[in-house]
GROMACS .gro file of C-alpha atoms in nm:
model
  235
    1MET     CA    1   1.651  -1.769  -0.879
    2LYS     CA    2   1.751  -1.681  -0.527
    3GLN     CA    3   1.684  -1.319  -0.431
    4ASP     CA    4   1.866  -1.064  -0.219
    5ARG     CA    5   1.700  -1.015   0.117
    6ILE     CA    6   1.892  -0.708   0.239
    7LEU     CA    7   1.724  -0.367   0.244
    8SER     CA    8   1.870  -0.123  -0.009
    9LEU     CA    9   1.992   0.223   0.087
   10TYR     CA   10   1.672   0.366  -0.062
   11ASP     CA   11   1.461   0.134   0.156
   12ILE     CA   12   1.657   0.239   0.466
   13PHE     CA   13   1.615   0.604   0.365
   14LEU     CA   14   1.237   0.565   0.348
   15ILE     CA   15   1.202   0.388   0.682
   16ALA     CA   16   1.451   0.611   0.864
   17GLY     CA   17   1.304   0.915   0.695
   18VAL     CA   18   0.952   0.858   0.821
   19ILE     CA   19   1.083   0.792   1.176
   20VAL     CA   20   1.293   1.110   1.178
   21THR     CA   21   1.011   1.313   1.025
   22ASN     CA   22   0.772   1.195   1.295
   23ILE     CA   23   1.022   1.299   1.564
   24VAL     CA   24   1.072   1.641   1.404
   25TYR     CA   25   0.695   1.687   1.366
   26SER     CA   26   0.643   1.612   1.735
   27ALA     CA   27   0.918   1.857   1.832
   28LEU     CA   28   0.777   2.135   1.614
   29THR     CA   29   0.415   2.091   1.724
   30GLY     CA   30   0.490   2.015   2.089
   31THR     CA   31   0.270   1.705   2.073
   32VAL     CA   32   0.330   1.332   2.067
   33ASP     CA   33   0.089   1.161   1.827
   34ILE     CA   34   0.144   0.796   1.912
   35ILE     CA   35  -0.137   0.663   1.693
   36GLY     CA   36  -0.039   0.870   1.389
   37SER     CA   37   0.330   0.791   1.428
   38ALA     CA   38   0.272   0.418   1.471
   39ALA     CA   39   0.042   0.408   1.167
   40GLY     CA   40   0.292   0.598   0.954
   41ILE     CA   41   0.601   0.401   1.052
   42ALA     CA   42   0.425   0.064   1.021
   43GLY     CA   43   0.277   0.169   0.688
   44VAL     CA   44   0.603   0.282   0.530
   45THR     CA   45   0.780  -0.033   0.653
   46CYS     CA   46   0.497  -0.238   0.503
   47VAL     CA   47   0.511  -0.079   0.157
   48VAL     CA   48   0.891  -0.097   0.147
   49LEU     CA   49   0.865  -0.471   0.203
   50VAL     CA   50   0.590  -0.497  -0.060
   51ALA     CA   51   0.819  -0.327  -0.312
   52LYS     CA   52   1.086  -0.588  -0.236
   53GLY     CA   53   0.834  -0.869  -0.277
   54SER     CA   54   0.876  -0.973   0.088
   55ILE     CA   55   0.588  -1.159   0.251
   56TRP     CA   56   0.665  -0.994   0.586
   57ASN     CA   57   0.492  -0.678   0.464
   58TYR     CA   58   0.165  -0.828   0.587
   59VAL     CA   59   0.273  -0.822   0.952
   60PHE     CA   60   0.332  -0.445   0.942
   61GLY     CA   61   0.023  -0.407   0.725
   62LEU     CA   62  -0.198  -0.540   1.003
   63VAL     CA   63  -0.080  -0.265   1.237
   64ASN     CA   64  -0.109   0.008   0.975
   65VAL     CA   65  -0.458  -0.067   0.844
   66SER     CA   66  -0.605  -0.104   1.193
   67LEU     CA   67  -0.477   0.235   1.307
   68TYR     CA   68  -0.545   0.408   0.976
   69ALA     CA   69  -0.908   0.295   0.984
   70LEU     CA   70  -0.949   0.467   1.320
   71ILE     CA   71  -0.776   0.786   1.203
   72SER     CA   72  -0.982   0.805   0.882
   73TYR     CA   73  -1.307   0.759   1.073
   74LYS     CA   74  -1.220   1.043   1.309
   75ALA     CA   75  -1.147   1.266   1.005
   76ALA     CA   76  -1.488   1.178   0.849
   77LEU     CA   77  -1.316   1.004   0.554
   78TYR     CA   78  -1.566   0.722   0.568
   79GLY     CA   79  -1.460   0.560   0.241
   80ASP     CA   80  -1.102   0.522   0.364
   81ALA     CA   81  -1.220   0.406   0.707
   82ALA     CA   82  -1.442   0.136   0.560
   83LEU     CA   83  -1.174   0.037   0.311
   84ASN     CA   84  -0.918  -0.030   0.583
   85ALA     CA   85  -1.145  -0.193   0.841
   86LEU     CA   86  -1.357  -0.408   0.612
   87TYR     CA   87  -1.121  -0.483   0.323
   88TYR     CA   88  -0.753  -0.418   0.391
   89LEU     CA   89  -0.761  -0.592   0.730
   90PRO     CA   90  -0.887  -0.931   0.608
   91MET     CA   91  -0.682  -0.897   0.288
   92GLN     CA   92  -0.364  -0.907   0.495
   93PHE     CA   93  -0.440  -1.272   0.569
   94VAL     CA   94  -0.551  -1.345   0.212
   95GLY     CA   95  -0.236  -1.181   0.078
   96TRP     CA   96  -0.009  -1.383   0.308
   97TRP     CA   97  -0.173  -1.705   0.187
   98GLN     CA   98  -0.156  -1.607  -0.182
   99TRP     CA   99   0.209  -1.496  -0.164
  100ARG     CA  100   0.307  -1.822   0.001
  101ARG     CA  101   0.141  -2.000  -0.292
  102ARG     CA  102   0.341  -1.787  -0.538
  103GLY     CA  103   0.675  -1.872  -0.385
  104ALA     CA  104   0.738  -1.605  -0.117
  105ALA     CA  105   0.918  -1.773   0.172
  106THR     CA  106   0.941  -1.685   0.537
  107SER     CA  107   1.289  -1.681   0.688
  108ARG     CA  108   1.224  -2.026   0.836
  109ALA     CA  109   1.137  -2.170   0.494
  110ALA     CA  110   1.435  -2.001   0.333
  111SER     CA  111   1.675  -2.130   0.598
  112THR     CA  112   1.563  -2.491   0.554
  113ASP     CA  113   1.561  -2.473   0.175
  114PRO     CA  114   1.847  -2.261   0.030
  115ASP     CA  115   1.697  -2.279  -0.319
  116HIS     CA  116   1.357  -2.152  -0.206
  117GLU     CA  117   1.280  -1.803  -0.337
  118VAL     CA  118   1.236  -1.530  -0.077
  119ARG     CA  119   1.049  -1.289  -0.301
  120VAL     CA  120   0.709  -1.352  -0.454
  121ARG     CA  121   0.700  -1.455  -0.822
  122ALA     CA  122   0.551  -1.145  -0.986
  123ARG     CA  123   0.348  -1.141  -1.309
  124ARG     CA  124   0.184  -0.899  -1.556
  125LEU     CA  125  -0.158  -0.835  -1.707
  126SER     CA  126  -0.209  -0.854  -2.082
  127PHE     CA  127  -0.270  -0.536  -2.288
  128TRP     CA  128  -0.648  -0.589  -2.304
  129GLN     CA  129  -0.663  -0.673  -1.935
  130ARG     CA  130  -0.497  -0.337  -1.870
  131VAL     CA  131  -0.752  -0.160  -2.090
  132ALA     CA  132  -1.036  -0.330  -1.901
  133LEU     CA  133  -0.874  -0.242  -1.569
  134ALA     CA  134  -0.850   0.127  -1.660
  135SER     CA  135  -1.209   0.141  -1.789
  136VAL     CA  136  -1.366  -0.033  -1.491
  137SER     CA  137  -1.161   0.177  -1.248
  138ALA     CA  138  -1.277   0.506  -1.404
  139VAL     CA  139  -1.645   0.406  -1.397
  140LEU     CA  140  -1.630   0.287  -1.036
  141VAL     CA  141  -1.447   0.599  -0.914
  142PHE     CA  142  -1.719   0.820  -1.063
  143ALA     CA  143  -2.006   0.607  -0.929
  144VAL     CA  144  -1.868   0.580  -0.575
  145GLY     CA  145  -1.786   0.952  -0.580
  146LEU     CA  146  -2.153   1.031  -0.644
  147LEU     CA  147  -2.254   0.807  -0.353
  148LEU     CA  148  -2.003   0.960  -0.110
  149ASP     CA  149  -2.112   1.310  -0.216
  150ARG     CA  150  -2.470   1.229  -0.119
  151MET     CA  151  -2.346   1.090   0.213
  152GLY     CA  152  -2.183   1.423   0.295
  153ASP     CA  153  -1.821   1.324   0.244
  154PRO     CA  154  -1.621   1.652   0.237
  155GLN     CA  155  -1.392   1.523  -0.042
  156PRO     CA  156  -1.610   1.270  -0.226
  157TYR     CA  157  -1.418   1.214  -0.547
  158LYS     CA  158  -1.074   1.211  -0.387
  159ASP     CA  159  -1.205   0.971  -0.124
  160SER     CA  160  -1.370   0.762  -0.398
  161ALA     CA  161  -1.051   0.743  -0.603
  162THR     CA  162  -0.837   0.636  -0.310
  163THR     CA  163  -1.101   0.382  -0.201
  164VAL     CA  164  -1.176   0.224  -0.538
  165LEU     CA  165  -0.821   0.221  -0.672
  166SER     CA  166  -0.688   0.085  -0.343
  167ILE     CA  167  -0.937  -0.201  -0.348
  168ILE     CA  168  -0.830  -0.297  -0.699
  169ALA     CA  169  -0.460  -0.243  -0.627
  170GLN     CA  170  -0.477  -0.457  -0.312
  171ALA     CA  171  -0.636  -0.740  -0.510
  172LEU     CA  172  -0.363  -0.711  -0.776
  173MET     CA  173  -0.104  -0.705  -0.499
  174SER     CA  174  -0.238  -1.023  -0.339
  175LEU     CA  175  -0.229  -1.192  -0.681
  176ALA     CA  176   0.124  -1.055  -0.741
  177PHE     CA  177   0.052  -0.846  -1.051
  178MET     CA  178   0.300  -0.571  -1.137
  179GLU     CA  179   0.023  -0.330  -1.248
  180GLN     CA  180  -0.074  -0.272  -0.885
  181TRP     CA  181   0.200  -0.008  -0.870
  182ALA     CA  182   0.042   0.219  -1.132
  183LEU     CA  183  -0.272   0.231  -0.916
  184TRP     CA  184  -0.070   0.282  -0.596
  185ILE     CA  185   0.110   0.579  -0.751
  186ILE     CA  186  -0.222   0.746  -0.840
  187THR     CA  187  -0.375   0.660  -0.503
  188ASN     CA  188  -0.078   0.789  -0.307
  189ALA     CA  189  -0.065   1.119  -0.497
  190ILE     CA  190  -0.438   1.179  -0.441
  191SER     CA  191  -0.403   1.085  -0.074
  192VAL     CA  192  -0.131   1.345  -0.024
  193ALA     CA  193  -0.369   1.608  -0.163
  194MET     CA  194  -0.664   1.480   0.040
  195TRP     CA  195  -0.481   1.480   0.373
  196SER     CA  196  -0.331   1.821   0.296
  197VAL     CA  197  -0.687   1.953   0.286
  198CYS     CA  198  -0.742   1.786   0.625
  199VAL     CA  199  -0.435   1.967   0.760
  200ALA     CA  200  -0.591   2.297   0.653
  201ARG     CA  201  -0.911   2.196   0.834
  202GLY     CA  202  -0.717   2.116   1.152
  203GLU     CA  203  -0.801   1.744   1.162
  204ALA     CA  204  -0.623   1.533   1.423
  205HIS     CA  205  -0.330   1.323   1.293
  206ALA     CA  206  -0.358   1.488   0.946
  207GLY     CA  207  -0.003   1.625   0.938
  208LEU     CA  208   0.151   1.286   1.001
  209MET     CA  209  -0.079   1.130   0.744
  210VAL     CA  210   0.058   1.369   0.480
  211VAL     CA  211   0.408   1.259   0.578
  212MET     CA  212   0.310   0.893   0.555
  213TRP     CA  213   0.152   0.930   0.211
  214VAL     CA  214   0.450   1.124   0.074
  215PHE     CA  215   0.675   0.834   0.172
  216TYR     CA  216   0.421   0.591   0.024
  217LEU     CA  217   0.439   0.782  -0.304
  218LEU     CA  218   0.818   0.771  -0.309
  219ASN     CA  219   0.810   0.398  -0.239
  220SER     CA  220   0.547   0.328  -0.505
  221LEU     CA  221   0.770   0.483  -0.772
  222ASN     CA  222   1.052   0.252  -0.661
  223GLY     CA  223   0.811  -0.040  -0.633
  224LEU     CA  224   0.708  -0.004  -0.996
  225ARG     CA  225   1.073  -0.012  -1.100
  226VAL     CA  226   1.148  -0.323  -0.893
  227TRP     CA  227   0.835  -0.515  -0.998
  228ILE     CA  228   0.890  -0.445  -1.367
  229ARG     CA  229   1.212  -0.641  -1.321
  230LEU     CA  230   1.054  -0.909  -1.100
  231SER     CA  231   0.771  -0.969  -1.347
  232LYS     CA  232   0.992  -1.020  -1.652
  233SER     CA  233   0.962  -1.369  -1.799
  234ARG     CA  234   0.702  -1.462  -1.535
  235PRO     CA  235   0.394  -1.669  -1.628
   0.00000   0.00000   0.00000
């Protein structure tokens, strides 16, 4: 089934919204945060394309994860820094390869083959796979939280949750499973809270990171809706 490639009004709202918000933030604070703005805009564009099942999300993802790793390290959020530099970055290439295998076409492929699908062929976990996913996730979040606490992380369990759930969600995303979006929703909500604490502490780039994660959260809610539809009747 051939898929629509045009951004919806909601997609345009998210991308335009993060750009406008960055401009307003700079005007209000009297500063120009190039790194934070670039990370936020690239990140929101990336997740919007993920929600649409577009393989081009990985191009913007490369920019986002590289900059976000730097920002997280400077804020002493070592779990997030390691997650982005050591996992998300290489997973952009793995994801591109896996999505191509599951039918996501580049514009060149789509133009030469009109019947080639543009969006990835999404799928779902079984009930018991979901139960196992939830159980393993909970145990790992607690265990990593203990470790980060001993390492002096100022927000160990929030950092653990965003790190562990993001690792699992990214793997589900690369394999095109719909359940990734439940984990992204939880991760994004916790990240908003975590970076809000950083704002109160006066961390560099923190305000723009709150903005970015709010838009991520809005997109993840839409992404779940879209992928429920994409994963229907998929193997």
